[in-house]
């Protein structure tokens, strides 16, 4: 089954403790991206990757890092999480830029 | 990417057609019109997209105005499972992602 898998689904952590949210897709898609969703602000893109070793900033990249060492994986790294990064995070992938995007189920992160 | 305008919410009855409007008067010639929906507690789900011609797929139809300044997503026979927030998004040729607005909250009455 074609899917985008995020882990973990839920995470509560403390300020400053480094964490990684993993994202994996099994569709051999070139394009992958991360979004965060906050009430009243909608979904906003954090980072995206056009292919292996090619990443670029989205609209709200501050406080986040990403890497794309393999085509299928696109982890989101928070080196020093802060409470304003409490949010619902979605990973997405698509084969090309203007085609159907597949989203993961989301990771609800709480930073206390 | 150009902006879209959608009603905040709409209500329809189960098993009836639903027409969700979207205005995008500043659309450029290379912008595709995408529709996604988000069911409660789930990630966004692709519905349909098009450039100039009307499009049909198993989920819905997309009717695009001749001047491309508006479009309508048509759900032919709504079910309770179609209750979701529907997003109309314009996507140009750049590598940046989808710009989600507030969308239309579709309520389906049994």
PDB file of C-alpha atoms in Angstrom:
ATOM      1  CA  UNK A   1       0.000   0.000   0.000  1.00  0.00           C
ATOM      2  CA  UNK A   2       1.306   3.431  -0.995  1.00  0.00           C
ATOM      3  CA  UNK A   3       1.882   5.463   2.122  1.00  0.00           C
ATOM      4  CA  UNK A   4       3.816   8.071   4.035  1.00  0.00           C
ATOM      5  CA  UNK A   5       4.697   6.922   7.537  1.00  0.00           C
ATOM      6  CA  UNK A   6       5.579   9.270  10.367  1.00  0.00           C
ATOM      7  CA  UNK A   7       6.892   8.345  13.774  1.00  0.00           C
ATOM      8  CA  UNK A   8       6.120   8.943  16.495  1.00  0.00           C
ATOM      9  CA  UNK A   9       2.436   9.892  16.259  1.00  0.00           C
ATOM     10  CA  UNK A  10       2.499  11.612  19.634  1.00  0.00           C
ATOM     11  CA  UNK A  11       5.421  13.069  21.556  1.00  0.00           C
ATOM     12  CA  UNK A  12       5.737  15.107  24.711  1.00  0.00           C
ATOM     13  CA  UNK A  13       9.198  16.460  25.405  1.00  0.00           C
ATOM     14  CA  UNK A  14      10.971  19.123  27.433  1.00  0.00           C
ATOM     15  CA  UNK A  15      12.498  22.340  26.230  1.00  0.00           C
ATOM     16  CA  UNK A  16      15.975  21.886  24.800  1.00  0.00           C
ATOM     17  CA  UNK A  17      15.966  18.114  24.429  1.00  0.00           C
ATOM     18  CA  UNK A  18      16.877  17.228  20.848  1.00  0.00           C
ATOM     19  CA  UNK A  19      14.346  15.133  18.972  1.00  0.00           C
ATOM     20  CA  UNK A  20      13.813  13.652  15.548  1.00  0.00           C
ATOM     21  CA  UNK A  21      10.526  12.919  13.823  1.00  0.00           C
ATOM     22  CA  UNK A  22      10.958  10.347  11.104  1.00  0.00           C
ATOM     23  CA  UNK A  23       9.166  10.269   7.757  1.00  0.00           C
ATOM     24  CA  UNK A  24       9.338   7.473   5.235  1.00  0.00           C
ATOM     25  CA  UNK A  25       7.572   6.961   1.897  1.00  0.00           C
ATOM     26  CA  UNK A  26       7.370   3.796  -0.183  1.00  0.00           C
ATOM     27  CA  UNK A  27       6.427   5.345  -3.526  1.00  0.00           C
ATOM     28  CA  UNK A  28       9.885   6.336  -4.802  1.00  0.00           C
ATOM     29  CA  UNK A  29       8.862  10.003  -4.821  1.00  0.00           C
ATOM     30  CA  UNK A  30      11.453  12.684  -5.496  1.00  0.00           C
ATOM     31  CA  UNK A  31       9.713  15.502  -3.649  1.00  0.00           C
ATOM     32  CA  UNK A  32       9.181  15.470   0.121  1.00  0.00           C
ATOM     33  CA  UNK A  33       8.236  18.196   2.549  1.00  0.00           C
ATOM     34  CA  UNK A  34       7.320  18.997   6.135  1.00  0.00           C
ATOM     35  CA  UNK A  35       4.410  21.140   7.307  1.00  0.00           C
ATOM     36  CA  UNK A  36       3.181  22.288  10.662  1.00  0.00           C
ATOM     37  CA  UNK A  37      -0.462  22.978  11.426  1.00  0.00           C
ATOM     38  CA  UNK A  38      -1.539  25.429  14.092  1.00  0.00           C
ATOM     39  CA  UNK A  39      -5.039  26.658  14.967  1.00  0.00           C
ATOM     40  CA  UNK A  40      -5.914  29.790  13.027  1.00  0.00           C
ATOM     41  CA  UNK A  41      -2.726  29.611  10.942  1.00  0.00           C
ATOM     42  CA  UNK A  42      -3.421  26.571   8.790  1.00  0.00           C
ATOM     43  CA  UNK A  43      -0.684  24.390   7.356  1.00  0.00           C
ATOM     44  CA  UNK A  44       2.665  26.044   6.722  1.00  0.00           C
ATOM     45  CA  UNK A  45       5.639  24.494   4.985  1.00  0.00           C
ATOM     46  CA  UNK A  46       8.820  24.103   7.060  1.00  0.00           C
ATOM     47  CA  UNK A  47      11.301  22.497   4.674  1.00  0.00           C
ATOM     48  CA  UNK A  48      11.197  20.626   1.404  1.00  0.00           C
ATOM     49  CA  UNK A  49      13.485  18.386  -0.617  1.00  0.00           C
ATOM     50  CA  UNK A  50      13.520  17.962  -4.375  1.00  0.00           C
ATOM     51  CA  UNK A  51      15.727  14.860  -4.231  1.00  0.00           C
ATOM     52  CA  UNK A  52      18.508  13.162  -2.290  1.00  0.00           C
ATOM     53  CA  UNK A  53      20.897  15.719  -0.763  1.00  0.00           C
ATOM     54  CA  UNK A  54      18.759  18.622  -2.058  1.00  0.00           C
ATOM     55  CA  UNK A  55      16.818  20.500   0.626  1.00  0.00           C
ATOM     56  CA  UNK A  56      15.497  24.032   0.931  1.00  0.00           C
ATOM     57  CA  UNK A  57      13.663  26.231   3.405  1.00  0.00           C
ATOM     58  CA  UNK A  58       9.924  26.647   3.335  1.00  0.00           C
ATOM     59  CA  UNK A  59       7.936  29.404   5.001  1.00  0.00           C
ATOM     60  CA  UNK A  60       8.781  28.673   8.650  1.00  0.00           C
ATOM     61  CA  UNK A  61      12.190  26.938   8.848  1.00  0.00           C
ATOM     62  CA  UNK A  62      13.532  28.561  12.036  1.00  0.00           C
ATOM     63  CA  UNK A  63      14.362  26.028  14.732  1.00  0.00           C
ATOM     64  CA  UNK A  64      14.250  23.026  12.413  1.00  0.00           C
ATOM     65  CA  UNK A  65      16.709  20.964  10.408  1.00  0.00           C
ATOM     66  CA  UNK A  66      16.158  18.251   7.829  1.00  0.00           C
ATOM     67  CA  UNK A  67      18.273  15.777   5.918  1.00  0.00           C
ATOM     68  CA  UNK A  68      17.701  13.663   2.817  1.00  0.00           C
ATOM     69  CA  UNK A  69      20.350  10.963   2.670  1.00  0.00           C
ATOM     70  CA  UNK A  70      18.038   8.407   1.088  1.00  0.00           C
ATOM     71  CA  UNK A  71      15.157   8.949  -1.278  1.00  0.00           C
ATOM     72  CA  UNK A  72      12.574   7.327   0.971  1.00  0.00           C
ATOM     73  CA  UNK A  73      13.427   9.100   4.246  1.00  0.00           C
ATOM     74  CA  UNK A  74      13.129  12.744   5.246  1.00  0.00           C
ATOM     75  CA  UNK A  75      13.555  13.224   9.008  1.00  0.00           C
ATOM     76  CA  UNK A  76      12.697  16.469  10.783  1.00  0.00           C
ATOM     77  CA  UNK A  77      15.149  17.426  13.497  1.00  0.00           C
ATOM     78  CA  UNK A  78      14.536  19.838  16.351  1.00  0.00           C
ATOM     79  CA  UNK A  79      17.968  20.506  17.883  1.00  0.00           C
ATOM     80  CA  UNK A  80      16.637  22.508  20.831  1.00  0.00           C
ATOM     81  CA  UNK A  81      12.837  22.392  20.932  1.00  0.00           C
ATOM     82  CA  UNK A  82      10.932  25.287  22.439  1.00  0.00           C
ATOM     83  CA  UNK A  83       7.281  25.570  23.514  1.00  0.00           C
ATOM     84  CA  UNK A  84       6.418  27.569  20.362  1.00  0.00           C
ATOM     85  CA  UNK A  85       7.191  24.445  18.371  1.00  0.00           C
ATOM     86  CA  UNK A  86       4.263  22.669  19.972  1.00  0.00           C
ATOM     87  CA  UNK A  87       2.213  21.796  16.917  1.00  0.00           C
ATOM     88  CA  UNK A  88       0.821  19.112  14.621  1.00  0.00           C
ATOM     89  CA  UNK A  89       3.395  18.098  12.024  1.00  0.00           C
ATOM     90  CA  UNK A  90       2.781  16.501   8.646  1.00  0.00           C
ATOM     91  CA  UNK A  91       5.190  14.965   6.200  1.00  0.00           C
ATOM     92  CA  UNK A  92       4.232  14.777   2.522  1.00  0.00           C
ATOM     93  CA  UNK A  93       5.653  13.327  -0.667  1.00  0.00           C
ATOM     94  CA  UNK A  94       4.878  13.594  -4.375  1.00  0.00           C
ATOM     95  CA  UNK A  95       6.486  12.337  -7.577  1.00  0.00           C
ATOM     96  CA  UNK A  96       6.671  15.744  -9.227  1.00  0.00           C
ATOM     97  CA  UNK A  97       5.943  19.330  -8.300  1.00  0.00           C
ATOM     98  CA  UNK A  98       2.407  19.728  -9.598  1.00  0.00           C
ATOM     99  CA  UNK A  99       1.005  16.296  -8.923  1.00  0.00           C
ATOM    100  CA  UNK A 100      -0.861  14.572  -6.144  1.00  0.00           C
ATOM    101  CA  UNK A 101       0.802  14.913  -2.736  1.00  0.00           C
ATOM    102  CA  UNK A 102       0.493  12.150  -0.168  1.00  0.00           C
ATOM    103  CA  UNK A 103       0.455  13.159   3.485  1.00  0.00           C
ATOM    104  CA  UNK A 104       1.336  11.192   6.571  1.00  0.00           C
ATOM    105  CA  UNK A 105      -0.997  10.789   9.513  1.00  0.00           C
ATOM    106  CA  UNK A 106       0.681  13.508  11.523  1.00  0.00           C
ATOM    107  CA  UNK A 107       2.816  13.834  14.637  1.00  0.00           C
ATOM    108  CA  UNK A 108       1.421  15.777  17.535  1.00  0.00           C
ATOM    109  CA  UNK A 109       4.342  17.350  19.393  1.00  0.00           C
ATOM    110  CA  UNK A 110       4.098  19.049  22.755  1.00  0.00           C
ATOM    111  CA  UNK A 111       7.129  20.873  24.157  1.00  0.00           C
ATOM    112  CA  UNK A 112       6.878  21.780  27.849  1.00  0.00           C
TER     113      UNK A 112
ATOM    114  CA  UNK B   1       1.273  31.791  -5.358  1.00  0.00           C
ATOM    115  CA  UNK B   2      -2.009  33.639  -5.862  1.00  0.00           C
ATOM    116  CA  UNK B   3      -4.630  33.591  -3.127  1.00  0.00           C
ATOM    117  CA  UNK B   4      -7.960  31.805  -3.049  1.00  0.00           C
ATOM    118  CA  UNK B   5     -11.236  32.718  -1.365  1.00  0.00           C
ATOM    119  CA  UNK B   6     -13.596  30.067  -0.044  1.00  0.00           C
ATOM    120  CA  UNK B   7     -16.684  30.193   2.164  1.00  0.00           C
ATOM    121  CA  UNK B   8     -15.884  29.383   5.780  1.00  0.00           C
ATOM    122  CA  UNK B   9     -18.490  26.644   5.971  1.00  0.00           C
ATOM    123  CA  UNK B  10     -21.196  24.887   4.001  1.00  0.00           C
ATOM    124  CA  UNK B  11     -23.850  22.427   4.911  1.00  0.00           C
ATOM    125  CA  UNK B  12     -25.416  19.731   2.777  1.00  0.00           C
ATOM    126  CA  UNK B  13     -27.535  16.642   3.117  1.00  0.00           C
ATOM    127  CA  UNK B  14     -26.332  13.104   2.733  1.00  0.00           C
ATOM    128  CA  UNK B  15     -26.730  11.616  -0.750  1.00  0.00           C
ATOM    129  CA  UNK B  16     -27.126  15.035  -2.377  1.00  0.00           C
ATOM    130  CA  UNK B  17     -24.588  16.751  -4.635  1.00  0.00           C
ATOM    131  CA  UNK B  18     -22.319  19.380  -3.105  1.00  0.00           C
ATOM    132  CA  UNK B  19     -20.798  22.304  -4.962  1.00  0.00           C
ATOM    133  CA  UNK B  20     -17.852  23.921  -3.193  1.00  0.00           C
ATOM    134  CA  UNK B  21     -16.852  27.267  -4.740  1.00  0.00           C
ATOM    135  CA  UNK B  22     -13.424  28.856  -4.881  1.00  0.00           C
ATOM    136  CA  UNK B  23     -12.495  32.285  -6.197  1.00  0.00           C
ATOM    137  CA  UNK B  24      -8.996  32.965  -7.464  1.00  0.00           C
ATOM    138  CA  UNK B  25      -9.188  36.182  -9.456  1.00  0.00           C
ATOM    139  CA  UNK B  26      -5.396  36.723  -9.492  1.00  0.00           C
ATOM    140  CA  UNK B  27      -4.538  33.288 -10.864  1.00  0.00           C
ATOM    141  CA  UNK B  28      -1.635  33.242 -13.296  1.00  0.00           C
ATOM    142  CA  UNK B  29      -1.483  31.279 -16.509  1.00  0.00           C
ATOM    143  CA  UNK B  30       0.771  28.602 -15.065  1.00  0.00           C
ATOM    144  CA  UNK B  31      -1.086  28.051 -11.778  1.00  0.00           C
ATOM    145  CA  UNK B  32      -2.744  24.685 -11.300  1.00  0.00           C
ATOM    146  CA  UNK B  33      -5.891  24.492  -9.166  1.00  0.00           C
ATOM    147  CA  UNK B  34      -5.584  21.817  -6.495  1.00  0.00           C
ATOM    148  CA  UNK B  35      -8.186  20.589  -4.013  1.00  0.00           C
ATOM    149  CA  UNK B  36      -7.341  18.759  -0.825  1.00  0.00           C
ATOM    150  CA  UNK B  37      -9.497  17.783   2.095  1.00  0.00           C
ATOM    151  CA  UNK B  38      -8.706  17.071   5.707  1.00  0.00           C
ATOM    152  CA  UNK B  39     -10.893  14.763   7.736  1.00  0.00           C
ATOM    153  CA  UNK B  40     -10.851  15.141  11.516  1.00  0.00           C
ATOM    154  CA  UNK B  41      -7.610  13.886  13.077  1.00  0.00           C
ATOM    155  CA  UNK B  42      -6.067  12.998   9.713  1.00  0.00           C
ATOM    156  CA  UNK B  43      -3.556  14.420   7.296  1.00  0.00           C
ATOM    157  CA  UNK B  44      -4.675  16.281   4.171  1.00  0.00           C
ATOM    158  CA  UNK B  45      -5.881  14.065   1.365  1.00  0.00           C
ATOM    159  CA  UNK B  46      -5.601  14.879  -2.340  1.00  0.00           C
ATOM    160  CA  UNK B  47      -8.945  15.224  -4.104  1.00  0.00           C
ATOM    161  CA  UNK B  48      -8.339  16.549  -7.597  1.00  0.00           C
ATOM    162  CA  UNK B  49      -6.425  19.116  -9.618  1.00  0.00           C
ATOM    163  CA  UNK B  50      -6.597  20.788 -13.011  1.00  0.00           C
ATOM    164  CA  UNK B  51      -5.254  23.584 -15.172  1.00  0.00           C
ATOM    165  CA  UNK B  52      -7.884  24.693 -17.689  1.00  0.00           C
ATOM    166  CA  UNK B  53     -10.264  21.880 -18.557  1.00  0.00           C
ATOM    167  CA  UNK B  54     -12.810  20.299 -16.266  1.00  0.00           C
ATOM    168  CA  UNK B  55     -11.537  17.162 -14.561  1.00  0.00           C
ATOM    169  CA  UNK B  56     -13.236  14.083 -13.197  1.00  0.00           C
ATOM    170  CA  UNK B  57     -11.954  11.318 -10.980  1.00  0.00           C
ATOM    171  CA  UNK B  58     -13.432   8.715  -8.680  1.00  0.00           C
ATOM    172  CA  UNK B  59     -13.750  11.165  -5.816  1.00  0.00           C
ATOM    173  CA  UNK B  60     -15.063  14.339  -7.419  1.00  0.00           C
ATOM    174  CA  UNK B  61     -15.291  16.653 -10.403  1.00  0.00           C
ATOM    175  CA  UNK B  62     -13.570  19.974 -10.856  1.00  0.00           C
ATOM    176  CA  UNK B  63     -15.303  22.620 -12.930  1.00  0.00           C
ATOM    177  CA  UNK B  64     -13.037  25.496 -13.962  1.00  0.00           C
ATOM    178  CA  UNK B  65     -14.481  28.759 -15.232  1.00  0.00           C
ATOM    179  CA  UNK B  66     -13.499  29.784 -18.729  1.00  0.00           C
ATOM    180  CA  UNK B  67     -11.539  32.788 -17.430  1.00  0.00           C
ATOM    181  CA  UNK B  68     -10.027  30.565 -14.685  1.00  0.00           C
ATOM    182  CA  UNK B  69     -10.887  33.113 -12.000  1.00  0.00           C
ATOM    183  CA  UNK B  70     -13.065  30.649 -10.176  1.00  0.00           C
ATOM    184  CA  UNK B  71     -13.603  26.925  -9.841  1.00  0.00           C
ATOM    185  CA  UNK B  72     -16.058  24.545  -8.217  1.00  0.00           C
ATOM    186  CA  UNK B  73     -15.414  21.203  -6.608  1.00  0.00           C
ATOM    187  CA  UNK B  74     -18.366  18.898  -7.088  1.00  0.00           C
ATOM    188  CA  UNK B  75     -19.064  15.921  -4.868  1.00  0.00           C
ATOM    189  CA  UNK B  76     -21.744  14.064  -6.768  1.00  0.00           C
ATOM    190  CA  UNK B  77     -23.348  12.257  -3.876  1.00  0.00           C
ATOM    191  CA  UNK B  78     -22.184  13.309  -0.438  1.00  0.00           C
ATOM    192  CA  UNK B  79     -21.787  10.792   2.337  1.00  0.00           C
ATOM    193  CA  UNK B  80     -21.128  11.368   6.026  1.00  0.00           C
ATOM    194  CA  UNK B  81     -17.514  10.437   5.334  1.00  0.00           C
ATOM    195  CA  UNK B  82     -17.174  13.527   3.139  1.00  0.00           C
ATOM    196  CA  UNK B  83     -17.490  15.833   6.151  1.00  0.00           C
ATOM    197  CA  UNK B  84     -14.121  17.576   6.209  1.00  0.00           C
ATOM    198  CA  UNK B  85     -12.311  20.850   5.600  1.00  0.00           C
ATOM    199  CA  UNK B  86     -11.816  21.363   1.864  1.00  0.00           C
ATOM    200  CA  UNK B  87      -8.892  23.445   0.659  1.00  0.00           C
ATOM    201  CA  UNK B  88      -8.645  25.095  -2.742  1.00  0.00           C
ATOM    202  CA  UNK B  89      -4.973  25.789  -3.519  1.00  0.00           C
ATOM    203  CA  UNK B  90      -3.190  27.402  -6.432  1.00  0.00           C
ATOM    204  CA  UNK B  91       0.162  25.870  -7.251  1.00  0.00           C
ATOM    205  CA  UNK B  92       2.625  27.381  -9.679  1.00  0.00           C
ATOM    206  CA  UNK B  93       5.674  25.730 -11.157  1.00  0.00           C
ATOM    207  CA  UNK B  94       8.033  26.568  -8.289  1.00  0.00           C
ATOM    208  CA  UNK B  95       9.492  24.085  -5.853  1.00  0.00           C
ATOM    209  CA  UNK B  96       7.790  25.624  -2.854  1.00  0.00           C
ATOM    210  CA  UNK B  97       4.933  23.694  -1.371  1.00  0.00           C
ATOM    211  CA  UNK B  98       1.190  23.965  -1.131  1.00  0.00           C
ATOM    212  CA  UNK B  99      -0.185  27.102   0.518  1.00  0.00           C
ATOM    213  CA  UNK B 100      -3.178  26.093   2.592  1.00  0.00           C
ATOM    214  CA  UNK B 101      -5.733  28.745   3.510  1.00  0.00           C
ATOM    215  CA  UNK B 102      -8.561  28.294   5.979  1.00  0.00           C
ATOM    216  CA  UNK B 103     -10.641  26.164   3.606  1.00  0.00           C
ATOM    217  CA  UNK B 104     -14.351  25.368   3.720  1.00  0.00           C
ATOM    218  CA  UNK B 105     -15.689  23.306   6.562  1.00  0.00           C
ATOM    219  CA  UNK B 106     -18.236  20.980   4.942  1.00  0.00           C
ATOM    220  CA  UNK B 107     -20.952  19.641   7.210  1.00  0.00           C
ATOM    221  CA  UNK B 108     -23.044  16.713   6.010  1.00  0.00           C
ATOM    222  CA  UNK B 109     -26.424  16.168   7.604  1.00  0.00           C
ATOM    223  CA  UNK B 110     -27.834  12.630   7.684  1.00  0.00           C
TER     224      UNK B 110
END
